[in-house]
mmCIF file of C-alpha atoms and ligand atoms in Angstrom:
data_model
loop_
_atom_site.group_PDB
_atom_site.id
_atom_site.type_symbol
_atom_site.label_atom_id
_atom_site.label_comp_id
_atom_site.label_asym_id
_atom_site.label_seq_id
_atom_site.Cartn_x
_atom_site.Cartn_y
_atom_site.Cartn_z
ATOM 1 C CA MET A 1 7.423 -7.814 -47.602
ATOM 2 C CA LYS A 2 5.648 -4.699 -48.802
ATOM 3 C CA ASP A 3 7.397 -1.877 -50.737
ATOM 4 C CA LYS A 4 6.467 0.689 -48.119
ATOM 5 C CA GLY A 5 7.176 0.029 -44.461
ATOM 6 C CA GLU A 6 4.606 0.439 -41.684
ATOM 7 C CA SER A 7 4.800 2.723 -38.665
ATOM 8 C CA GLU A 8 6.435 1.373 -35.524
ATOM 9 C CA GLN A 9 3.099 1.518 -33.726
ATOM 10 C CA ALA A 10 1.343 -0.477 -36.431
ATOM 11 C CA VAL A 11 4.019 -3.153 -36.339
ATOM 12 C CA LEU A 12 3.947 -3.336 -32.550
ATOM 13 C CA GLU A 13 0.199 -3.744 -32.656
ATOM 14 C CA ARG A 14 0.587 -6.650 -35.026
ATOM 15 C CA LEU A 15 3.130 -8.187 -32.692
ATOM 16 C CA SER A 16 0.802 -7.753 -29.716
ATOM 17 C CA ASN A 17 -1.903 -9.595 -31.609
ATOM 18 C CA TYR A 18 0.405 -12.527 -32.284
ATOM 19 C CA ARG A 19 1.643 -12.479 -28.700
ATOM 20 C CA ALA A 20 -1.924 -12.479 -27.358
ATOM 21 C CA ARG A 21 -2.491 -15.810 -29.105
ATOM 22 C CA ASP A 22 0.444 -17.466 -27.319
ATOM 23 C CA ILE A 23 -0.378 -19.502 -24.239
ATOM 24 C CA SER A 24 0.520 -18.001 -20.893
ATOM 25 C CA TYR A 25 2.743 -20.305 -18.824
ATOM 26 C CA ASP A 26 0.276 -19.987 -15.910
ATOM 27 C CA ARG A 27 -1.755 -22.966 -17.115
ATOM 28 C CA VAL A 28 1.127 -24.960 -18.582
ATOM 29 C CA LEU A 29 2.218 -28.170 -16.855
ATOM 30 C CA SER A 30 3.800 -29.736 -19.903
ATOM 31 C CA ALA A 31 6.826 -27.525 -20.593
ATOM 32 C CA MET A 32 10.365 -27.666 -19.264
ATOM 33 C CA CYS A 33 10.860 -23.940 -19.911
ATOM 34 C CA THR A 34 9.439 -21.075 -17.889
ATOM 35 C CA HIS A 35 9.389 -17.287 -17.603
ATOM 36 C CA PRO A 36 12.954 -16.021 -17.660
ATOM 37 C CA HIS A 37 14.047 -14.189 -14.540
ATOM 38 C CA PRO A 38 13.711 -10.386 -15.092
ATOM 39 C CA ILE A 39 17.463 -9.875 -14.776
ATOM 40 C CA ALA A 40 18.023 -12.460 -17.504
ATOM 41 C CA ALA A 41 15.683 -10.548 -19.813
ATOM 42 C CA ARG A 42 17.532 -7.281 -19.115
ATOM 43 C CA ALA A 43 20.928 -8.836 -19.719
ATOM 44 C CA HIS A 44 19.638 -10.418 -22.927
ATOM 45 C CA GLU A 45 18.618 -7.028 -24.214
ATOM 46 C CA MET A 46 22.020 -5.506 -23.360
ATOM 47 C CA PHE A 47 23.959 -8.048 -25.426
ATOM 48 C CA MET A 48 21.546 -8.434 -28.324
ATOM 49 C CA GLU A 49 24.125 -7.671 -31.022
ATOM 50 C CA ALA A 50 27.007 -9.658 -29.540
ATOM 51 C CA ASN A 51 28.028 -12.519 -31.821
ATOM 52 C CA LEU A 52 29.979 -15.193 -30.003
ATOM 53 C CA GLY A 53 30.712 -16.811 -33.351
ATOM 54 C CA ASP A 54 33.164 -13.978 -34.066
ATOM 55 C CA ALA A 55 34.528 -13.691 -30.569
ATOM 56 C CA GLY A 56 37.417 -11.351 -31.420
ATOM 57 C CA LEU A 57 34.887 -8.567 -31.938
ATOM 58 C CA PHE A 58 33.193 -9.244 -28.628
ATOM 59 C CA PRO A 59 35.922 -9.997 -26.083
ATOM 60 C CA GLY A 60 33.661 -8.903 -23.223
ATOM 61 C CA ALA A 61 30.875 -11.276 -24.193
ATOM 62 C CA HIS A 62 33.445 -14.003 -24.848
ATOM 63 C CA GLU A 63 34.951 -13.670 -21.364
ATOM 64 C CA MET A 64 31.474 -13.603 -19.847
ATOM 65 C CA GLU A 65 30.652 -16.890 -21.602
ATOM 66 C CA HIS A 66 33.774 -18.462 -20.084
ATOM 67 C CA GLU A 67 32.573 -17.379 -16.673
ATOM 68 C CA VAL A 68 29.167 -18.939 -17.275
ATOM 69 C CA ILE A 69 30.855 -22.212 -18.220
ATOM 70 C CA ALA A 70 32.966 -22.047 -15.056
ATOM 71 C CA MET A 71 29.847 -21.351 -12.946
ATOM 72 C CA LEU A 72 28.009 -24.283 -14.535
ATOM 73 C CA GLY A 73 31.055 -26.498 -14.035
ATOM 74 C CA GLY A 74 31.417 -25.358 -10.426
ATOM 75 C CA MET A 75 27.806 -26.286 -9.730
ATOM 76 C CA LEU A 76 28.455 -29.680 -11.357
ATOM 77 C CA GLY A 77 31.665 -30.625 -9.603
ATOM 78 C CA ASP A 78 34.442 -29.136 -11.759
ATOM 79 C CA ALA A 79 34.865 -25.393 -12.311
ATOM 80 C CA GLY A 80 37.713 -26.132 -14.736
ATOM 81 C CA VAL A 81 35.477 -27.622 -17.442
ATOM 82 C CA HIS A 82 35.634 -26.586 -21.111
ATOM 83 C CA GLY A 83 32.603 -25.823 -23.206
ATOM 84 C CA TYR A 84 30.279 -23.225 -24.567
ATOM 85 C CA ILE A 85 26.714 -21.947 -24.475
ATOM 86 C CA THR A 86 24.689 -23.850 -27.049
ATOM 87 C CA THR A 87 21.148 -23.345 -28.275
ATOM 88 C CA GLY A 88 19.842 -25.995 -25.875
ATOM 89 C CA GLY A 89 19.922 -29.631 -24.893
ATOM 90 C CA THR A 90 19.640 -30.886 -28.434
ATOM 91 C CA GLU A 91 22.742 -29.059 -29.671
ATOM 92 C CA SER A 92 24.688 -30.017 -26.550
ATOM 93 C CA ASN A 93 23.823 -33.684 -26.982
ATOM 94 C CA ILE A 94 24.669 -33.611 -30.688
ATOM 95 C CA GLN A 95 28.014 -31.956 -30.060
ATOM 96 C CA ALA A 96 28.967 -34.205 -27.157
ATOM 97 C CA ILE A 97 28.331 -37.305 -29.243
ATOM 98 C CA ARG A 98 30.056 -35.740 -32.243
ATOM 99 C CA ALA A 99 33.173 -35.205 -30.106
ATOM 100 C CA ALA A 100 33.002 -38.779 -28.795
ATOM 101 C CA ARG A 101 32.567 -40.137 -32.314
ATOM 102 C CA ASN A 102 35.441 -38.052 -33.667
ATOM 103 C CA CYS A 103 37.879 -39.263 -31.077
ATOM 104 C CA GLY A 104 36.658 -42.867 -31.290
ATOM 105 C CA ILE A 105 38.330 -45.221 -33.709
ATOM 106 C CA SER A 106 35.345 -47.061 -35.140
ATOM 107 C CA ASP A 107 34.078 -46.658 -38.701
ATOM 108 C CA LYS A 108 30.741 -48.160 -37.586
ATOM 109 C CA PRO A 109 30.258 -46.226 -34.352
ATOM 110 C CA ASN A 110 27.422 -46.836 -31.921
ATOM 111 C CA ILE A 111 26.346 -45.264 -28.674
ATOM 112 C CA VAL A 112 24.240 -46.729 -25.885
ATOM 113 C CA VAL A 113 21.466 -44.588 -24.403
ATOM 114 C CA SER A 114 18.487 -45.537 -22.292
ATOM 115 C CA GLU A 115 15.062 -46.210 -23.688
ATOM 116 C CA SER A 116 13.906 -43.042 -21.970
ATOM 117 C CA ALA A 117 16.461 -40.830 -23.740
ATOM 118 C CA HIS A 118 15.214 -37.563 -25.189
ATOM 119 C CA PHE A 119 14.362 -37.612 -28.901
ATOM 120 C CA SER A 120 17.453 -35.523 -29.620
ATOM 121 C CA PHE A 121 19.256 -38.888 -29.721
ATOM 122 C CA ASP A 122 17.096 -39.933 -32.672
ATOM 123 C CA LYS A 123 18.263 -36.773 -34.443
ATOM 124 C CA ILE A 124 21.823 -37.704 -33.511
ATOM 125 C CA ALA A 125 21.420 -41.119 -35.173
ATOM 126 C CA ASP A 126 20.349 -39.430 -38.372
ATOM 127 C CA LEU A 127 22.782 -36.495 -38.376
ATOM 128 C CA LEU A 128 25.922 -38.193 -37.158
ATOM 129 C CA ARG A 129 25.312 -41.613 -38.691
ATOM 130 C CA VAL A 130 25.885 -43.209 -35.325
ATOM 131 C CA GLU A 131 23.858 -46.267 -34.373
ATOM 132 C CA VAL A 132 21.853 -45.433 -31.262
ATOM 133 C CA ARG A 133 21.277 -48.525 -29.123
ATOM 134 C CA LYS A 134 18.601 -48.312 -26.471
ATOM 135 C CA ALA A 135 19.122 -50.057 -23.150
ATOM 136 C CA ASP A 136 16.237 -51.307 -20.984
ATOM 137 C CA LEU A 137 14.854 -49.518 -17.969
ATOM 138 C CA ASP A 138 14.382 -50.947 -14.495
ATOM 139 C CA GLU A 139 11.030 -50.958 -12.699
ATOM 140 C CA VAL A 140 11.413 -47.302 -11.672
ATOM 141 C CA PHE A 141 12.359 -46.093 -15.169
ATOM 142 C CA ARG A 142 16.120 -45.762 -14.671
ATOM 143 C CA VAL A 143 18.462 -47.323 -17.180
ATOM 144 C CA ASP A 144 19.502 -50.850 -16.245
ATOM 145 C CA PRO A 145 23.350 -50.906 -16.132
ATOM 146 C CA ALA A 146 23.391 -54.630 -17.059
ATOM 147 C CA SER A 147 21.451 -53.827 -20.212
ATOM 148 C CA VAL A 148 23.858 -50.955 -21.043
ATOM 149 C CA GLU A 149 26.768 -53.349 -20.590
ATOM 150 C CA ALA A 150 25.117 -55.928 -22.845
ATOM 151 C CA HIS A 151 24.802 -53.359 -25.657
ATOM 152 C CA ILE A 152 28.456 -52.259 -25.565
ATOM 153 C CA ASP A 153 30.843 -53.693 -28.156
ATOM 154 C CA ASP A 154 34.139 -52.688 -29.797
ATOM 155 C CA ASN A 155 32.362 -50.047 -31.882
ATOM 156 C CA THR A 156 30.783 -48.255 -28.910
ATOM 157 C CA VAL A 157 32.129 -44.705 -28.801
ATOM 158 C CA ALA A 158 29.973 -43.450 -25.924
ATOM 159 C CA ILE A 159 27.464 -44.415 -23.297
ATOM 160 C CA VAL A 160 24.891 -41.901 -22.112
ATOM 161 C CA GLY A 161 23.266 -41.475 -18.717
ATOM 162 C CA ILE A 162 20.356 -39.163 -18.066
ATOM 163 C CA ALA A 163 20.132 -37.065 -14.935
ATOM 164 C CA GLY A 164 16.544 -35.882 -15.029
ATOM 165 C CA THR A 165 14.730 -37.869 -17.699
ATOM 166 C CA THR A 166 12.322 -35.901 -19.823
ATOM 167 C CA GLU A 167 9.329 -38.128 -19.163
ATOM 168 C CA PHE A 168 9.784 -39.271 -15.563
ATOM 169 C CA GLY A 169 12.305 -36.848 -14.078
ATOM 170 C CA GLN A 170 14.305 -39.889 -13.034
ATOM 171 C CA VAL A 171 18.071 -40.042 -12.461
ATOM 172 C CA ASP A 172 19.953 -42.925 -14.087
ATOM 173 C CA PRO A 173 22.531 -44.760 -11.940
ATOM 174 C CA ILE A 174 25.348 -42.518 -13.128
ATOM 175 C CA ARG A 175 27.871 -43.893 -10.615
ATOM 176 C CA GLU A 176 27.519 -47.367 -12.105
ATOM 177 C CA LEU A 177 27.803 -45.944 -15.624
ATOM 178 C CA SER A 178 30.877 -43.985 -14.551
ATOM 179 C CA ASP A 179 32.518 -47.151 -13.189
ATOM 180 C CA MET A 180 31.719 -48.898 -16.471
ATOM 181 C CA ALA A 181 33.153 -45.995 -18.466
ATOM 182 C CA VAL A 182 36.386 -45.983 -16.446
ATOM 183 C CA GLU A 183 36.782 -49.744 -16.594
ATOM 184 C CA ARG A 184 36.236 -49.896 -20.345
ATOM 185 C CA SER A 185 37.766 -46.508 -21.226
ATOM 186 C CA ILE A 186 34.540 -45.346 -22.861
ATOM 187 C CA PHE A 187 33.291 -41.782 -23.127
ATOM 188 C CA LEU A 188 30.340 -41.130 -20.764
ATOM 189 C CA HIS A 189 27.986 -38.274 -21.583
ATOM 190 C CA VAL A 190 25.479 -37.195 -18.915
ATOM 191 C CA ASP A 191 22.389 -35.474 -20.243
ATOM 192 C CA ALA A 192 21.385 -33.198 -17.370
ATOM 193 C CA ALA A 193 19.578 -30.719 -19.623
ATOM 194 C CA PHE A 194 16.745 -30.551 -17.114
ATOM 195 C CA GLY A 195 18.382 -31.960 -13.976
ATOM 196 C CA ALA A 196 21.470 -29.765 -13.770
ATOM 197 C CA PHE A 197 19.589 -26.929 -12.086
ATOM 198 C CA VAL A 198 17.454 -29.276 -9.946
ATOM 199 C CA ILE A 199 19.481 -32.232 -8.655
ATOM 200 C CA PRO A 200 22.104 -30.191 -6.754
ATOM 201 C CA PHE A 201 19.267 -28.620 -4.736
ATOM 202 C CA LEU A 202 17.250 -31.692 -3.776
ATOM 203 C CA ASP A 203 17.202 -32.996 -0.205
ATOM 204 C CA LYS A 204 18.379 -36.382 -1.412
ATOM 205 C CA ARG A 205 21.940 -36.502 -2.769
ATOM 206 C CA TYR A 206 22.670 -38.030 -6.165
ATOM 207 C CA ASP A 207 26.028 -38.811 -7.763
ATOM 208 C CA PHE A 208 25.583 -37.569 -11.288
ATOM 209 C CA ASP A 209 28.218 -35.044 -12.298
ATOM 210 C CA PHE A 210 31.948 -34.404 -12.827
ATOM 211 C CA ARG A 211 32.660 -35.551 -9.263
ATOM 212 C CA LEU A 212 32.437 -39.038 -10.766
ATOM 213 C CA PRO A 213 35.687 -39.836 -12.581
ATOM 214 C CA GLY A 214 34.061 -41.479 -15.601
ATOM 215 C CA VAL A 215 31.913 -38.506 -16.630
ATOM 216 C CA SER A 216 33.430 -37.026 -19.814
ATOM 217 C CA SER A 217 30.785 -34.453 -20.766
ATOM 218 C CA MET A 218 27.514 -32.984 -19.593
ATOM 219 C CA THR A 219 24.505 -31.152 -20.993
ATOM 220 C CA ALA A 220 23.124 -28.515 -18.579
ATOM 221 C CA ASP A 221 20.507 -26.094 -19.848
ATOM 222 C CA PRO A 222 20.150 -22.605 -18.367
ATOM 223 C CA HIS A 223 16.936 -22.117 -20.388
ATOM 224 C CA LYS A 224 15.067 -24.797 -18.450
ATOM 225 C CA MET A 225 15.309 -24.674 -14.643
ATOM 226 C CA GLY A 226 18.110 -22.077 -14.885
ATOM 227 C CA LEU A 227 15.491 -19.339 -15.509
ATOM 228 C CA CYS A 228 17.450 -17.980 -18.459
ATOM 229 C CA THR A 229 16.108 -16.661 -21.755
ATOM 230 C CA ILE A 230 15.795 -19.039 -24.714
ATOM 231 C CA PRO A 231 17.905 -20.474 -26.405
ATOM 232 C CA ALA A 232 20.550 -21.248 -23.804
ATOM 233 C CA GLY A 233 22.041 -24.682 -23.346
ATOM 234 C CA GLY A 234 25.327 -25.662 -21.757
ATOM 235 C CA LEU A 235 27.846 -28.141 -23.141
ATOM 236 C CA LEU A 236 30.661 -29.064 -20.781
ATOM 237 C CA PHE A 237 33.706 -31.315 -21.268
ATOM 238 C CA ARG A 238 36.110 -32.377 -18.562
ATOM 239 C CA ASP A 239 38.984 -32.734 -21.020
ATOM 240 C CA PRO A 240 39.800 -29.868 -23.439
ATOM 241 C CA SER A 241 40.811 -32.354 -26.129
ATOM 242 C CA HIS A 242 37.146 -33.302 -26.510
ATOM 243 C CA LEU A 243 36.192 -29.697 -27.239
ATOM 244 C CA HIS A 244 39.087 -29.569 -29.719
ATOM 245 C CA GLU A 245 37.487 -32.474 -31.589
ATOM 246 C CA LEU A 246 34.805 -29.962 -32.591
ATOM 247 C CA HIS A 247 37.150 -27.310 -33.957
ATOM 248 C CA THR A 248 36.618 -25.976 -37.466
ATOM 249 C CA HIS A 249 39.060 -23.614 -39.175
ATOM 250 C CA THR A 250 37.423 -20.193 -39.727
ATOM 251 C CA PRO A 251 39.652 -18.303 -42.190
ATOM 252 C CA TYR A 252 37.870 -14.926 -42.429
ATOM 253 C CA LEU A 253 36.766 -14.213 -38.839
ATOM 254 C CA THR A 254 38.580 -12.517 -35.977
ATOM 255 C CA VAL A 255 39.226 -15.961 -34.496
ATOM 256 C CA ASP A 256 40.900 -18.898 -36.298
ATOM 257 C CA THR A 257 38.633 -21.650 -35.071
ATOM 258 C CA GLN A 258 35.100 -22.306 -33.939
ATOM 259 C CA TYR A 259 33.810 -25.253 -31.936
ATOM 260 C CA SER A 260 30.084 -24.434 -32.012
ATOM 261 C CA LEU A 261 27.538 -26.070 -34.304
ATOM 262 C CA SER A 262 26.057 -22.770 -35.404
ATOM 263 C CA GLY A 263 28.321 -20.072 -36.821
ATOM 264 C CA THR A 264 26.830 -16.788 -35.704
ATOM 265 C CA ARG A 265 25.533 -17.276 -32.191
ATOM 266 C CA SER A 266 23.951 -15.150 -29.553
ATOM 267 C CA GLY A 267 25.918 -13.424 -26.818
ATOM 268 C CA ALA A 268 22.580 -12.329 -25.371
ATOM 269 C CA VAL A 269 21.797 -15.706 -23.849
ATOM 270 C CA ALA A 270 25.284 -16.002 -22.381
ATOM 271 C CA ALA A 271 24.660 -12.609 -20.748
ATOM 272 C CA ALA A 272 21.263 -13.755 -19.533
ATOM 273 C CA ALA A 273 22.736 -16.926 -18.027
ATOM 274 C CA TYR A 274 25.564 -14.957 -16.462
ATOM 275 C CA ALA A 275 23.169 -12.433 -14.931
ATOM 276 C CA VAL A 276 20.661 -14.865 -13.483
ATOM 277 C CA MET A 277 23.298 -17.233 -12.097
ATOM 278 C CA ARG A 278 25.223 -14.389 -10.466
ATOM 279 C CA HIS A 279 22.021 -12.835 -9.139
ATOM 280 C CA LEU A 280 20.318 -15.939 -7.739
ATOM 281 C CA GLY A 281 23.406 -17.842 -6.676
ATOM 282 C CA LEU A 282 23.069 -21.411 -5.443
ATOM 283 C CA ASP A 283 20.753 -20.242 -2.635
ATOM 284 C CA GLY A 284 18.342 -18.668 -5.115
ATOM 285 C CA TYR A 285 18.146 -21.842 -7.191
ATOM 286 C CA ARG A 286 17.681 -23.892 -4.016
ATOM 287 C CA THR A 287 14.669 -21.749 -3.104
ATOM 288 C CA THR A 288 13.252 -22.189 -6.608
ATOM 289 C CA VAL A 289 13.646 -25.957 -6.471
ATOM 290 C CA GLU A 290 12.139 -26.074 -2.953
ATOM 291 C CA HIS A 291 9.069 -24.242 -4.277
ATOM 292 C CA CYS A 292 8.692 -26.678 -7.190
ATOM 293 C CA MET A 293 9.218 -29.742 -4.984
ATOM 294 C CA LYS A 294 6.686 -28.527 -2.420
ATOM 295 C CA LEU A 295 4.081 -28.211 -5.171
ATOM 296 C CA THR A 296 5.130 -31.550 -6.635
ATOM 297 C CA ARG A 297 4.502 -33.248 -3.280
ATOM 298 C CA ARG A 298 1.154 -31.482 -3.096
ATOM 299 C CA VAL A 299 0.146 -32.994 -6.459
ATOM 300 C CA VAL A 300 0.898 -36.482 -5.162
ATOM 301 C CA GLU A 301 -0.918 -35.874 -1.862
ATOM 302 C CA ARG A 302 -4.030 -34.397 -3.428
ATOM 303 C CA ALA A 303 -4.183 -36.941 -6.287
ATOM 304 C CA GLY A 304 -3.978 -39.714 -3.702
ATOM 305 C CA GLU A 305 -7.094 -38.293 -2.020
ATOM 306 C CA PHE A 306 -9.102 -38.917 -5.174
ATOM 307 C CA GLY A 307 -7.549 -42.310 -5.848
ATOM 308 C CA VAL A 308 -4.887 -41.415 -8.408
ATOM 309 C CA GLU A 309 -1.328 -42.577 -7.760
ATOM 310 C CA PRO A 310 2.005 -41.586 -9.318
ATOM 311 C CA LEU A 311 3.886 -44.244 -11.295
ATOM 312 C CA ILE A 312 6.976 -43.521 -9.202
ATOM 313 C CA ASP A 313 7.600 -41.289 -6.233
ATOM 314 C CA PRO A 314 8.696 -38.056 -7.943
ATOM 315 C CA VAL A 315 12.445 -37.638 -7.827
ATOM 316 C CA MET A 316 12.295 -34.071 -9.069
ATOM 317 C CA ASN A 317 9.549 -31.711 -10.197
ATOM 318 C CA VAL A 318 8.035 -34.109 -12.713
ATOM 319 C CA VAL A 319 4.998 -36.199 -11.686
ATOM 320 C CA VAL A 320 3.576 -39.014 -13.775
ATOM 321 C CA LEU A 321 0.047 -39.996 -12.757
ATOM 322 C CA ASP A 322 -1.801 -43.185 -13.518
ATOM 323 C CA VAL A 323 -5.140 -41.574 -14.381
ATOM 324 C CA GLY A 324 -6.644 -44.549 -16.252
ATOM 325 C CA ASP A 325 -7.716 -43.350 -19.658
ATOM 326 C CA THR A 326 -4.836 -40.904 -20.099
ATOM 327 C CA VAL A 327 -5.805 -39.643 -23.539
ATOM 328 C CA LYS A 328 -9.338 -38.765 -22.438
ATOM 329 C CA VAL A 329 -8.222 -37.191 -19.167
ATOM 330 C CA ARG A 330 -5.637 -35.099 -20.975
ATOM 331 C CA LYS A 331 -8.230 -34.003 -23.505
ATOM 332 C CA ALA A 332 -10.741 -33.121 -20.794
ATOM 333 C CA MET A 333 -8.103 -31.108 -18.955
ATOM 334 C CA GLY A 334 -7.234 -29.411 -22.231
ATOM 335 C CA ALA A 335 -10.880 -28.424 -22.623
ATOM 336 C CA ARG A 336 -10.580 -26.736 -19.215
ATOM 337 C CA GLY A 337 -7.563 -24.783 -20.444
ATOM 338 C CA TRP A 338 -4.745 -26.860 -18.923
ATOM 339 C CA TYR A 339 -1.694 -27.980 -20.870
ATOM 340 C CA THR A 340 -0.457 -31.373 -19.758
ATOM 341 C CA SER A 341 1.553 -34.061 -21.513
ATOM 342 C CA ILE A 342 1.995 -37.819 -21.547
ATOM 343 C CA THR A 343 4.600 -40.500 -21.143
ATOM 344 C CA ARG A 344 4.974 -43.085 -23.900
ATOM 345 C CA ARG A 345 5.598 -46.337 -22.040
ATOM 346 C CA PRO A 346 3.449 -46.793 -20.064
ATOM 347 C CA LEU A 347 0.960 -44.198 -21.219
ATOM 348 C CA ALA A 348 0.285 -41.863 -18.279
ATOM 349 C CA LEU A 349 -0.353 -38.194 -17.505
ATOM 350 C CA ARG A 350 2.916 -36.254 -17.202
ATOM 351 C CA LEU A 351 3.074 -33.002 -15.249
ATOM 352 C CA VAL A 352 6.118 -30.762 -14.977
ATOM 353 C CA ILE A 353 5.845 -28.395 -12.032
ATOM 354 C CA MET A 354 7.893 -25.409 -13.135
ATOM 355 C CA PRO A 355 8.705 -22.235 -11.170
ATOM 356 C CA HIS A 356 5.854 -20.381 -12.905
ATOM 357 C CA MET A 357 3.283 -22.530 -11.068
ATOM 358 C CA SER A 358 1.758 -20.932 -7.982
ATOM 359 C CA GLU A 359 0.071 -22.716 -5.070
ATOM 360 C CA LYS A 360 -3.267 -21.132 -5.920
ATOM 361 C CA ARG A 361 -3.102 -22.050 -9.605
ATOM 362 C CA LEU A 362 -2.055 -25.568 -8.744
ATOM 363 C CA GLU A 363 -5.085 -26.023 -6.455
ATOM 364 C CA GLU A 364 -7.324 -24.887 -9.328
ATOM 365 C CA PHE A 365 -5.640 -27.428 -11.567
ATOM 366 C CA LEU A 366 -6.074 -30.175 -8.969
ATOM 367 C CA ASP A 367 -9.751 -29.287 -8.479
ATOM 368 C CA ASP A 368 -10.263 -29.725 -12.207
ATOM 369 C CA LEU A 369 -8.242 -32.927 -12.312
ATOM 370 C CA GLU A 370 -10.288 -34.357 -9.446
ATOM 371 C CA GLN A 371 -13.550 -33.573 -11.238
ATOM 372 C CA VAL A 372 -12.313 -35.016 -14.525
ATOM 373 C CA CYS A 373 -11.001 -38.180 -12.869
ATOM 374 C CA ARG A 374 -14.198 -38.682 -10.836
ATOM 375 C CA GLU A 375 -16.341 -38.207 -13.938
ATOM 376 C CA ARG A 376 -14.376 -40.945 -15.658
ATOM 377 C CA THR A 377 -14.882 -43.550 -12.937
HETATM 378 C C1 LIG B 1 16.813 -34.659 -20.803
HETATM 379 C C2 LIG B 1 16.674 -33.744 -21.987
HETATM 380 N N1 LIG B 1 17.658 -33.679 -22.878
HETATM 381 C C3 LIG B 1 17.601 -32.865 -23.953
HETATM 382 C C4 LIG B 1 16.504 -32.066 -24.173
HETATM 383 C C5 LIG B 1 16.440 -31.173 -25.384
HETATM 384 O O1 LIG B 1 16.558 -29.853 -25.008
HETATM 385 P P1 LIG B 1 16.186 -28.655 -26.010
HETATM 386 O O2 LIG B 1 14.709 -28.748 -26.243
HETATM 387 O O3 LIG B 1 16.617 -27.454 -25.259
HETATM 388 O O4 LIG B 1 16.971 -28.863 -27.252
HETATM 389 C C6 LIG B 1 15.435 -32.106 -23.261
HETATM 390 C C7 LIG B 1 14.230 -31.296 -23.468
HETATM 391 O O5 LIG B 1 13.286 -31.333 -22.759
HETATM 392 C C8 LIG B 1 15.526 -32.965 -22.142
HETATM 393 O O6 LIG B 1 14.532 -33.060 -21.239
#
């Protein structure tokens, strides 16, 4: 920092220069975040100074957060859930497993996740000193319940199902996992970081949420398909005792305890989530998902015309294409200004069709993809 400060205009100019170097979402098909809804941005600004870590000072923001949790729970089968707004899927997953570990009785705890679990579970292994066992996938990239069962032992404190896998957008057989959890009295966490704001609005119905008796906790991120500002995740528990497992005594704040991972935390994102969920309602999110699914189907249709097939029929707005030499195709698309990503096993081109994608922009992308794929054959 310099001794003498700069004028506001000079600083704003600097900021604009940095901002100009950021990539516009228009050409991004690799991200699970998108432009926040304008009302979310406005609400964010209104609550910028609210600190939910010291909730006694911000009773309004605190109550608003409770309402967001109830809205998320209502969308996911139980408006009476207990939880809080986290910084995203990673924090929610960490905290859910921390709660499960704390109420488990093992001194060598393990959890069972699928091979397609998000890398936040690798962080969990390191941070929480929990062994993370990875169960096999079936031929359409869902976790194989028999493999989950085979990995469970007396030290298993939780099993995890994914509703909207990061790489394939696939939904694990959560009903089977729920039955397993009930039968064996094991904690079941459902990571619906991406899927929470998609699956309820698909034509096909999936059992994946608190309507299933075995589901103990869920991750549901407003900052992905919820069109909220970043960083807004949702952590939800069916049973308040699980949230209590996360309590820490906070002697010098206006509240006695805290259950969040971070201390000071933003009320702005809770306001943003509140605003966009109230404003769009379930109908608004349905329209958003319909738009994304229409474009997703268009990708499959158009790719088929130039001989490229998806690895699975897209379940949600994630398409994985078998383009042959994935690394080269991705690079060539990158040279044309498109941001795409890959799956690990098998290696393939992964596209996430987010609400920021327009029909026109998608056709431009597909024109380029066709040219690149034809050049490579
Ligand atoms: C299924 C799933 N879980 C967790 C996460 C982590 O979320 P975040 O990046 O918000 O921490 C992601 C991110 O894409 C995800 O797809």
